[in-house]
XYZ file of C-alpha atoms in Angstrom:
704
model
C 31.853 24.613 -40.172
C 28.423 25.086 -41.775
C 26.296 23.111 -44.189
C 24.341 25.127 -46.752
C 20.803 24.051 -47.583
C 18.605 25.607 -50.223
C 14.956 25.116 -50.997
C 14.118 22.630 -53.722
C 11.557 23.257 -56.390
C 10.759 19.564 -56.624
C 7.739 18.136 -54.856
C 9.516 14.826 -54.421
C 11.173 15.258 -51.037
C 13.022 11.964 -51.249
C 14.700 13.081 -54.448
C 15.576 16.402 -52.880
C 17.056 14.607 -49.888
C 19.334 12.635 -52.168
C 21.167 15.802 -53.106
C 23.286 15.323 -49.953
C 23.440 18.703 -48.236
C 23.395 20.926 -51.357
C 20.011 21.134 -52.998
C 18.747 22.970 -56.047
C 17.108 26.264 -55.288
C 14.598 28.578 -56.858
C 15.249 31.511 -54.605
C 19.001 31.013 -54.284
C 18.795 31.904 -50.577
C 20.930 29.424 -48.534
C 20.078 28.052 -45.083
C 23.098 27.586 -42.837
C 22.870 24.925 -40.111
C 25.253 23.325 -37.626
C 26.395 19.944 -39.031
C 25.596 16.843 -36.993
C 28.677 14.675 -36.438
C 27.721 11.202 -37.611
C 29.767 8.273 -36.255
C 32.373 6.985 -38.661
C 32.992 3.336 -39.387
C 36.066 3.383 -37.151
C 34.122 4.905 -34.304
C 31.320 2.389 -34.665
C 33.677 -0.589 -34.761
C 35.673 0.594 -31.748
C 32.462 1.138 -29.847
C 31.205 -2.296 -30.770
C 34.378 -3.804 -29.401
C 33.967 -1.968 -26.076
C 32.572 -3.934 -23.139
C 28.824 -4.442 -23.109
C 28.785 -3.869 -19.370
C 30.005 -0.315 -18.796
C 29.324 -0.561 -15.060
C 31.610 -3.581 -14.744
C 34.204 -1.831 -16.909
C 34.171 1.307 -14.767
C 34.306 -0.782 -11.586
C 37.274 -2.787 -12.896
C 39.203 0.329 -13.942
C 38.496 1.871 -10.541
C 39.954 -1.211 -8.820
C 43.108 -0.973 -10.944
C 43.648 2.624 -9.853
C 43.187 1.947 -6.129
C 46.111 2.483 -3.746
C 47.001 0.314 -0.735
C 45.256 2.729 1.629
C 42.104 2.596 -0.472
C 42.202 -1.212 -0.459
C 42.398 -1.215 3.345
C 39.525 1.274 3.549
C 37.494 -0.924 1.202
C 37.661 -3.926 3.528
C 37.894 -1.985 6.808
C 35.893 1.251 6.449
C 36.743 2.162 10.052
C 40.297 2.884 8.827
C 38.952 6.029 7.104
C 38.101 7.769 10.357
C 40.827 6.115 12.423
C 43.687 7.538 10.368
C 42.253 11.063 10.431
C 40.854 11.005 13.972
C 41.142 14.343 15.793
C 41.499 13.196 19.385
C 41.125 16.554 21.077
C 38.171 17.613 18.962
C 36.241 14.356 18.528
C 36.896 12.208 21.623
C 34.673 14.038 24.079
C 31.823 14.334 21.578
C 32.008 10.636 20.660
C 32.099 9.554 24.309
C 29.074 11.678 25.216
C 27.088 10.519 22.186
C 27.977 6.860 22.807
C 26.964 7.035 26.469
C 23.724 8.845 25.625
C 22.615 6.360 22.972
C 23.902 3.384 25.002
C 21.645 4.373 27.904
C 18.774 4.578 25.420
C 19.663 1.255 23.771
C 19.555 -0.998 26.870
C 15.835 -0.629 27.717
C 14.839 -0.386 24.042
C 16.603 -3.658 23.249
C 14.607 -5.505 25.894
C 11.378 -3.866 24.702
C 11.927 -4.826 21.072
C 12.864 -8.379 22.025
C 9.500 -8.689 23.780
C 7.826 -7.330 20.656
C 9.622 -10.015 18.617
C 8.273 -12.680 20.978
C 11.717 -13.364 22.445
C 13.114 -13.242 25.972
C 14.521 -9.757 26.777
C 18.062 -11.163 27.055
C 18.135 -11.736 23.263
C 17.465 -8.063 22.734
C 20.503 -7.265 24.865
C 22.589 -9.796 22.934
C 21.436 -8.200 19.642
C 22.628 -4.825 20.899
C 26.086 -6.110 21.839
C 28.182 -8.027 19.271
C 26.594 -6.535 16.088
C 27.444 -3.018 17.279
C 31.166 -3.812 17.618
C 31.240 -5.547 14.221
C 29.428 -2.699 12.501
C 31.841 -0.154 14.001
C 34.604 -1.974 12.081
C 32.866 -2.871 8.807
C 30.134 -0.220 8.611
C 30.752 2.911 6.563
C 28.355 5.255 8.390
C 29.829 7.130 11.354
C 26.523 8.098 12.973
C 24.233 5.123 12.301
C 23.177 3.328 15.507
C 22.304 -0.295 14.795
C 20.548 -2.841 16.981
C 17.016 -4.181 17.441
C 14.275 -2.066 15.851
C 10.487 -2.177 16.081
C 9.677 -2.954 12.459
C 12.067 -5.894 12.134
C 10.919 -7.209 15.521
C 7.311 -7.180 14.311
C 8.310 -9.066 11.145
C 10.133 -11.697 13.202
C 7.151 -12.112 15.524
C 4.649 -12.297 12.684
C 6.485 -14.975 10.688
C 7.863 -17.152 13.453
C 4.562 -17.002 15.352
C 2.888 -18.803 12.433
C 5.496 -21.586 12.541
C 5.949 -22.307 16.242
C 4.789 -21.008 19.633
C 6.963 -18.248 21.081
C 7.459 -20.211 24.310
C 9.137 -23.037 22.406
C 12.956 -23.122 22.218
C 12.640 -23.626 18.450
C 11.232 -20.086 18.188
C 14.472 -18.616 19.516
C 16.603 -20.840 17.288
C 14.683 -19.748 14.197
C 15.068 -16.070 15.128
C 18.850 -16.547 15.386
C 18.893 -18.488 12.081
C 16.967 -15.623 10.512
C 19.753 -13.225 11.539
C 22.284 -15.416 9.710
C 20.137 -15.567 6.567
C 19.520 -11.808 6.538
C 23.251 -11.200 7.005
C 24.163 -13.473 4.085
C 21.589 -11.804 1.831
C 22.841 -8.336 2.736
C 26.445 -9.350 2.065
C 25.537 -10.860 -1.316
C 23.632 -7.738 -2.334
C 26.495 -5.542 -1.174
C 29.170 -7.552 -2.999
C 27.124 -7.758 -6.216
C 26.241 -4.057 -5.886
C 22.511 -4.726 -6.031
C 21.457 -1.973 -3.672
C 19.873 -0.131 -6.624
C 17.043 -2.704 -6.721
C 15.400 -1.074 -3.725
C 14.945 2.160 -5.691
C 11.889 0.610 -7.312
C 10.058 0.866 -4.001
C 8.346 4.232 -3.883
C 8.651 6.512 -0.847
C 4.844 6.416 -0.683
C 4.994 2.635 -0.232
C 7.568 2.951 2.549
C 5.579 5.632 4.356
C 2.289 3.731 4.062
C 3.902 0.493 5.194
C 5.631 2.011 8.242
C 2.462 3.893 9.255
C 0.348 0.738 9.201
C 3.076 -1.290 10.916
C 3.355 1.316 13.689
C -0.392 1.018 14.389
C -0.162 -2.787 14.505
C 2.887 -2.622 16.813
C 1.132 -0.240 19.204
C -1.976 -2.446 19.348
C 0.137 -5.564 19.920
C 1.608 -3.922 23.039
C -1.835 -3.123 24.450
C -1.894 -6.409 26.373
C 0.738 -5.094 28.791
C -1.439 -2.035 29.466
C -4.735 -3.907 29.721
C -3.523 -6.754 31.926
C -4.730 -9.648 29.748
C -3.441 -11.562 26.723
C -4.545 -10.728 23.205
C -4.075 -12.705 19.996
C -0.716 -12.432 18.247
C -1.423 -11.078 14.752
C -0.185 -8.525 12.237
C -3.748 -7.713 11.121
C -5.755 -4.980 12.767
C -9.161 -6.738 12.796
C -8.103 -9.793 14.891
C -6.225 -7.490 17.282
C -9.225 -5.231 17.844
C -11.583 -8.207 18.211
C -9.251 -9.766 20.776
C -8.967 -6.519 22.742
C -12.760 -6.108 22.847
C -13.500 -9.738 23.694
C -11.167 -9.722 26.719
C -12.415 -6.427 28.143
C -13.935 -8.176 31.205
C -10.385 -9.079 32.337
C -9.222 -5.443 32.290
C -6.858 -4.475 35.124
C -6.396 -0.874 36.263
C -2.881 -0.931 37.846
C -0.887 -1.810 34.682
C -3.048 0.556 32.630
C -2.425 3.486 34.975
C 1.296 2.765 35.291
C 1.728 2.224 31.540
C -0.176 5.406 30.711
C 1.932 7.446 33.151
C 5.143 6.007 31.713
C 3.964 6.691 28.170
C 3.069 10.275 29.066
C 6.510 10.803 30.658
C 8.234 9.381 27.577
C 6.253 11.536 25.152
C 6.818 14.715 27.176
C 10.562 14.063 27.454
C 10.741 13.212 23.754
C 8.922 16.421 22.812
C 11.076 18.598 25.057
C 14.252 16.943 23.767
C 13.272 17.577 20.142
C 11.931 21.110 20.554
C 14.657 22.551 22.824
C 18.311 21.963 22.037
C 19.519 22.479 25.587
C 17.128 19.704 26.735
C 17.972 17.200 23.999
C 19.445 14.803 26.553
C 15.862 14.215 27.770
C 14.997 12.463 24.520
C 17.694 9.862 25.035
C 17.084 9.581 28.781
C 13.352 8.898 28.358
C 13.504 5.072 28.113
C 15.956 4.851 31.042
C 13.730 7.137 33.118
C 10.691 4.938 32.461
C 12.608 1.804 33.434
C 14.074 3.354 36.608
C 10.746 4.807 37.777
C 8.887 1.588 37.024
C 11.463 -0.575 38.768
C 11.524 1.731 41.817
C 7.729 1.629 42.087
C 7.682 -2.176 41.934
C 10.484 -2.517 44.491
C 8.714 -0.190 46.918
C 5.047 -1.217 46.561
C 5.399 -4.737 45.102
C 2.026 -4.747 43.266
C 0.926 -8.260 42.383
C -1.226 -7.212 39.388
C 1.693 -5.771 37.387
C 3.661 -8.347 35.386
C 7.451 -8.120 35.470
C 10.235 -9.039 33.065
C 11.498 -11.790 35.327
C 14.862 -13.473 35.595
C 17.478 -12.416 33.017
C 20.690 -14.461 32.668
C 23.842 -12.642 33.691
C 26.965 -12.606 31.531
C 28.074 -12.163 27.949
C 26.652 -14.317 25.124
C 28.517 -17.493 24.252
C 29.611 -18.500 20.765
C 27.273 -20.978 19.059
C 26.465 -21.849 15.469
C 22.805 -21.345 14.434
C 20.791 -24.557 14.184
C 17.555 -25.785 12.593
C 18.700 -25.333 8.989
C 15.749 -27.448 7.888
C 13.562 -24.341 8.144
C 15.708 -22.246 5.805
C 13.379 -22.618 2.827
C 10.321 -21.428 4.755
C 12.248 -18.428 6.118
C 13.612 -17.173 2.778
C 10.652 -14.828 2.017
C 10.930 -13.273 5.480
C 14.705 -12.892 5.165
C 14.217 -11.077 1.844
C 11.556 -8.835 3.385
C 13.716 -7.976 6.405
C 16.661 -7.291 4.087
C 14.492 -4.904 2.103
C 13.381 -3.117 5.274
C 17.017 -2.926 6.401
C 18.033 -1.285 3.130
C 15.158 1.166 3.235
C 15.611 2.107 6.868
C 19.366 1.826 7.422
C 20.837 2.917 4.109
C 18.390 5.794 3.806
C 19.239 7.095 7.278
C 22.974 6.505 6.772
C 23.023 8.476 3.508
C 21.126 11.378 5.063
C 23.498 11.500 8.042
C 26.558 11.253 5.787
C 25.331 14.229 3.746
C 24.766 16.268 6.915
C 28.251 15.467 8.201
C 30.105 16.047 4.954
C 31.386 12.623 3.886
C 30.476 10.164 1.139
C 28.792 6.833 1.764
C 28.636 3.818 -0.549
C 25.251 2.131 -0.090
C 26.604 -1.226 -1.272
C 29.456 -1.116 1.246
C 26.922 -0.132 3.900
C 24.864 -3.195 3.017
C 27.941 -5.387 3.344
C 28.709 -3.902 6.777
C 25.158 -4.584 7.986
C 25.375 -8.125 6.626
C 28.647 -8.898 8.416
C 27.175 -7.486 11.657
C 24.152 -9.802 11.381
C 26.272 -12.842 10.516
C 28.577 -12.356 13.511
C 25.576 -11.528 15.687
C 23.903 -14.830 14.798
C 26.934 -16.663 16.235
C 26.280 -14.917 19.557
C 22.512 -15.446 19.879
C 21.333 -12.214 18.229
C 18.209 -11.873 16.122
C 18.133 -9.610 12.992
C 19.338 -6.058 13.569
C 19.476 -2.927 11.455
C 19.865 0.834 11.785
C 17.477 2.604 14.140
C 16.017 5.920 13.046
C 15.412 7.260 16.568
C 18.767 6.205 18.042
C 20.671 7.409 14.951
C 18.939 10.784 15.201
C 19.883 11.060 18.885
C 23.440 9.980 18.059
C 23.745 12.726 15.431
C 22.167 15.370 17.679
C 24.515 14.402 20.506
C 27.489 15.318 18.315
C 28.761 11.899 17.192
C 31.693 12.263 14.783
C 32.953 8.722 14.148
C 32.213 5.040 14.655
C 33.825 5.254 18.102
C 30.329 6.019 19.422
C 29.285 2.494 18.424
C 32.149 0.996 20.421
C 31.081 3.058 23.460
C 27.480 1.790 23.043
C 28.755 -1.781 22.892
C 30.806 -1.300 26.071
C 27.737 0.050 27.903
C 25.688 -2.930 26.705
C 28.460 -5.308 27.828
C 28.485 -3.676 31.295
C 24.700 -4.068 31.486
C 24.988 -7.779 30.636
C 27.763 -8.309 33.188
C 26.494 -6.283 36.141
C 22.932 -4.973 35.763
C 20.800 -7.936 34.711
C 19.743 -8.748 38.319
C 18.100 -5.298 38.457
C 16.246 -5.864 35.197
C 14.209 -8.631 36.853
C 11.892 -6.028 38.420
C 11.203 -3.959 35.282
C 7.412 -3.773 34.675
C 6.285 -5.145 31.321
C 4.032 -2.108 30.867
C 7.114 0.167 31.096
C 8.785 -1.714 28.223
C 5.521 -1.576 26.250
C 5.368 2.192 26.799
C 8.909 2.483 25.403
C 7.862 0.614 22.244
C 4.677 2.656 21.767
C 6.474 5.974 22.267
C 9.053 4.921 19.667
C 6.544 3.847 16.986
C 4.219 6.840 17.401
C 6.742 8.824 15.373
C 6.380 6.310 12.524
C 2.714 7.202 11.990
C 3.324 9.538 9.083
C -0.028 11.274 8.614
C 1.783 14.481 7.596
C 3.128 12.617 4.571
C -0.400 11.549 3.610
C -1.619 15.165 3.749
C 1.385 16.286 1.708
C 0.798 13.614 -0.944
C -2.890 14.543 -1.193
C -1.917 18.135 -1.959
C 0.962 17.360 -4.314
C 0.267 14.082 -6.114
C -3.024 12.168 -5.909
C -1.422 9.119 -7.509
C 1.172 8.846 -4.741
C -1.568 9.400 -2.157
C -3.492 6.488 -3.683
C -0.345 4.362 -3.466
C 0.118 5.370 0.196
C -3.517 4.510 0.963
C -3.387 1.124 -0.800
C -0.177 0.097 0.972
C -1.261 1.180 4.452
C -4.751 -0.343 4.069
C -3.540 -3.713 2.791
C -0.885 -3.841 5.512
C -3.467 -3.115 8.221
C -6.155 -5.514 7.021
C -4.229 -8.299 5.274
C -0.877 -8.429 7.078
C 2.655 -7.169 6.610
C 3.764 -9.532 3.837
C 0.711 -8.934 1.671
C 0.889 -5.198 2.379
C 4.485 -4.986 1.183
C 3.849 -7.152 -1.876
C 0.761 -5.191 -2.915
C 2.518 -1.859 -2.322
C 5.568 -2.866 -4.359
C 3.383 -4.377 -7.107
C 1.266 -1.224 -7.417
C 4.398 0.931 -7.308
C 5.959 -1.086 -10.140
C 2.666 -0.954 -12.042
C 2.779 2.849 -11.871
C 6.399 2.824 -13.060
C 5.551 0.500 -15.956
C 2.508 2.585 -16.880
C 4.561 5.793 -16.939
C 7.276 4.080 -18.970
C 4.817 2.559 -21.442
C 2.940 5.862 -21.830
C 5.690 8.487 -21.901
C 5.133 12.199 -22.225
C 5.179 13.303 -25.858
C 4.992 17.063 -26.443
C 4.299 19.247 -29.470
C 6.883 22.016 -29.570
C 6.497 25.601 -30.697
C 8.920 28.448 -31.105
C 9.081 31.074 -28.366
C 8.710 34.536 -29.923
C 11.997 36.350 -30.398
C 14.143 33.250 -29.838
C 15.317 30.066 -31.533
C 14.099 28.054 -28.538
C 11.317 25.478 -28.976
C 9.178 24.464 -26.004
C 5.976 22.580 -25.188
C 3.038 24.581 -26.579
C 0.843 23.518 -23.647
C 3.329 24.905 -21.134
C 4.028 28.029 -23.199
C 0.800 29.141 -24.959
C 2.646 32.019 -26.630
C 4.840 29.571 -28.569
C 3.876 29.287 -32.246
C 4.210 26.502 -34.802
C 4.524 26.458 -38.592
C 2.118 25.289 -41.262
C 3.103 21.972 -42.799
C 5.527 21.126 -39.951
C 4.929 19.197 -36.709
C 7.690 19.354 -34.081
C 7.515 16.599 -31.466
C 9.662 15.829 -28.429
C 9.698 12.351 -26.835
C 10.553 12.617 -23.131
C 11.617 9.031 -22.374
C 13.732 6.143 -23.663
C 12.040 4.370 -26.571
C 11.725 0.604 -26.212
C 9.364 -2.266 -26.980
C 6.786 -1.342 -24.324
C 6.120 2.203 -25.508
C 6.638 2.127 -29.276
C 2.943 1.583 -30.056
C 1.900 4.459 -27.797
C 4.460 6.822 -29.345
C 3.380 5.907 -32.890
C -0.264 6.534 -31.974
C 0.589 9.925 -30.474
C 2.558 10.945 -33.580
C -0.417 10.059 -35.772
C -2.694 12.137 -33.541
C -0.405 15.162 -33.730
C -0.452 14.939 -37.517
C -4.194 15.665 -37.577
C -4.633 17.753 -34.404
C -3.832 21.138 -35.901
C -4.365 24.390 -34.010
C -4.616 26.921 -36.830
C -4.615 29.884 -34.426
C -0.914 29.481 -33.578
C 0.304 28.511 -37.051
C 2.649 30.699 -39.083
C 4.472 30.492 -42.368
C 3.180 29.544 -45.837
C -0.431 28.382 -45.879
C -0.608 24.675 -46.743
C -3.371 22.143 -46.290
C -1.416 19.183 -44.935
C 1.661 18.201 -42.936
C 4.826 17.698 -44.997
C 7.409 17.320 -42.216
C 7.522 15.682 -38.773
C 10.541 16.802 -36.727
C 11.306 14.499 -33.785
C 13.560 15.868 -31.057
C 15.441 12.989 -29.421
C 17.445 14.974 -26.842
C 15.597 13.414 -23.842
C 15.825 9.898 -25.365
C 18.718 8.124 -23.634
C 18.136 4.677 -25.112
C 16.451 3.082 -28.103
C 16.088 -0.671 -28.586
C 15.609 -2.909 -31.638
C 11.796 -2.826 -31.358
C 11.877 0.954 -31.421
C 14.189 0.900 -34.441
C 11.750 -1.342 -36.296
C 8.857 0.915 -35.290
C 10.758 3.944 -36.608
C 11.308 2.207 -39.946
C 7.604 1.357 -40.177
C 6.674 4.929 -39.297
C 9.035 6.244 -41.976
C 7.452 4.005 -44.621
C 3.978 5.052 -43.486
C 4.903 8.734 -43.705
C 6.521 8.275 -47.104
C 3.273 6.837 -48.440
C 1.617 10.126 -47.449
C 4.514 12.288 -48.727
C 5.694 13.220 -45.242
C 9.391 13.465 -44.406
C 10.830 12.643 -40.946
C 13.607 14.835 -39.545
C 15.575 13.908 -36.403
C 16.970 16.588 -34.087
C 19.701 16.282 -31.454
C 20.021 12.503 -30.897
C 22.688 11.532 -28.361
C 25.711 9.477 -29.357
C 24.397 6.070 -28.274
C 21.035 6.587 -29.948
C 22.707 7.804 -33.141
C 25.010 4.763 -33.174
C 22.018 2.444 -32.821
C 20.213 4.189 -35.645
C 23.337 4.051 -37.827
C 23.940 0.336 -37.218
C 20.310 -0.469 -38.012
C 20.510 1.542 -41.294
C 17.842 3.991 -40.113
C 20.200 6.916 -40.783
C 20.724 5.669 -44.316
C 16.987 5.075 -44.761
C 15.916 8.544 -43.619
C 18.996 10.277 -45.005
C 21.903 11.896 -43.180
C 20.779 15.304 -44.362
C 17.620 14.914 -42.252
C 19.552 14.626 -38.961
C 20.177 17.948 -37.209
C 21.956 19.309 -34.139
C 19.178 21.751 -33.274
C 15.421 21.772 -33.725
C 15.789 25.259 -35.179
C 18.105 23.963 -37.922
C 15.544 21.318 -38.866
C 12.758 23.900 -38.918
C 14.764 26.200 -41.205
C 15.362 23.466 -43.769
C 11.815 22.094 -43.615
C 10.287 25.552 -43.897
C 12.352 26.246 -47.020
C 10.830 23.137 -48.586
C 7.308 24.052 -47.512
C 7.805 27.509 -48.998
C 9.092 26.150 -52.314
C 6.319 23.554 -52.555
C 3.621 26.208 -52.363
C 5.324 29.375 -53.506
C 2.998 31.987 -54.913
C 4.121 34.917 -57.088
C 4.718 37.977 -54.935
C 4.528 40.546 -57.712
C 2.794 41.067 -61.038
C 4.803 41.068 -64.262
C 4.740 44.717 -65.445
C 7.161 44.319 -68.361
C 7.346 41.268 -70.627
C 10.925 41.786 -71.791
C 13.354 38.865 -71.435
C 15.880 41.165 -69.809
C 14.574 42.356 -66.418
C 14.467 46.094 -65.906
C 15.871 47.918 -62.923
C 12.355 48.278 -61.530
C 11.639 44.543 -61.845
C 14.965 43.644 -60.208
C 14.154 45.997 -57.359
C 10.709 44.461 -56.902
C 12.237 40.966 -56.878
C 14.839 41.952 -54.279
C 12.162 43.517 -52.049
C 9.955 40.455 -52.466
C 12.734 38.135 -51.286
C 13.490 40.336 -48.271
C 9.791 40.530 -47.492
C 9.444 36.741 -47.788
C 12.170 36.131 -45.170
C 10.596 38.600 -42.764
C 7.149 37.092 -43.316
C 8.401 33.627 -42.468
C 9.972 34.956 -39.277
C 6.947 36.928 -38.073
C 4.178 34.892 -39.668
C 2.434 38.121 -40.713
C 1.881 38.454 -44.444
C 0.034 41.758 -44.303
C 2.384 44.136 -42.524
C 5.448 45.973 -43.748
C 8.994 44.917 -43.000
C 9.964 48.167 -41.419
C 7.304 47.790 -38.747
C 7.483 44.065 -38.025
C 11.095 43.063 -38.376
C 12.986 43.054 -35.108
C 16.754 43.347 -35.651
C 17.274 41.383 -32.396
C 15.551 38.291 -33.833
C 17.668 35.654 -35.490
C 16.167 35.252 -38.977
C 14.526 31.903 -39.492
C 15.898 31.823 -43.033
C 19.332 33.233 -43.770
C 19.094 36.426 -45.826
C 21.201 36.881 -48.899
C 23.907 39.444 -48.364
């Protein structure tokens, strides 16, 4: 189906538009365009009756289609891998991966508990019950959860400002925090709010983790130096404290800690760089603990502090207490939840993609929340997915959540039988384990990459890392997120608006700045808006359209020579949404253009945008005939009008008879053919035979 347009001899474009698709013509040469399908009244009414929440609608219809097996998998994600488990192929790999990561988890758990300001036993508890629960309710098959450095630092930083770490209340608040984080994660998972975290830029995450890693490493320096330093999440107090206590420096813990750290880093490097030595990466923490314990047992140095007595046995069930502090812990619980989403869900999705299965981030959040809730009933502090242990788990060949159960069994055995041996572990060995783990979080490569690729993201990285280092973790995160959102709002409020030109030899229109060879037409401005149009950016878009009306580059113009703009063609293909403020702005712009005898044409609006424009009477105001499927269709029609408005005689009247002679008819025919070719090529001084390319689609349809 085609709609035939013809150029109007009238200067009143509004009157010409009222002709509804068939216009009077002076040349008689029609322009054929693809008709735009406008929504009918029935379509509009049925759409208006549809649910206003398409996400809820799709979710509800998905639930109605679910089978019994899918319902079981929804509540027990472990059923997905249990029912398809390949015992001969997977069992050995899962056992080896579970044992490898379990050996790594035991010393790391104690180290991170010390970082959190807790007794090492609570690190072991946090690596026990939550692992079993996550293996049942978690959807990732390779994620290794448990205590992690970043969450431990957050716990230490917040609780240290409320109560002294030696007080029993400190431990109770850490356990209460696990319950609160678990509830928040479950709520976000059930309400499918995991998308909120997308507003935090990767630059913010990288800057935050880099600064946090430096603070964590400095906080562990006291176990190397042999004297206490102030507990703080700011770099200045930490450095001042380290310098002021230099006269109490002790060599034995420094030498032992440095040797342990060197061993850990060498084993980590060898394990990452050589596949056949990858077991060294996981065995590093255990090696440091065994060597340190053996040295202490043999030489019994008095200047090296030890872990001390660790209770033997499994954790007992108890309900978290001290609910009076809930209000003061809410900001920290939200922050830890955010870190958990960023760290755990990000890792889990990457591992799922590598292993060829799908992962629902909201279900993953729910699984982490249930693990934290159950963990809080067994004296665990907040846990989440560990990047280093998950990487080792994947590299060791883990196939299913059975690896988590194996890790939990190893941790249970350690609690039942090995805690008497942990009494002689040097504190500097645990500190070396923490430092070796967080060194990998210092992401200077990312900073170099951002500097090369995007200075704005580099600035965001610098602001986040600097504020985290000098003003603390909470302020660092808040400032980073605020600046990140400010950048998003700025980009949204100042969208990219491009002037389009036609690529030679095609009917394709592209940004003239990106394609300098693209040419435009006199009297016509073609504009593309590359963002949704809403209340925040309407003023900017209107200002840009006014600028384009007067910023004319004559060197790339073709077509009839005119002194002003008669048409503004707006391509709406990239516009996914338009709100009521934008509709009102479009009406005002139309009235403003009409006062200057400029006609708006709309090209390629999507269905939702077109419905909005129809309901708000914008389609009726502008005219249906000024809505087009393609930019090229709009250009053809507008160029016909520009040509008719300023059409000059192509030939001189040689005979004054009323009846045209054969010669005059021939001249008229040649003039019309020449006019079409001129409009295509933009050259009014060359012959048709030399300039007309038969491969080009004519801009104006020729008369057959």
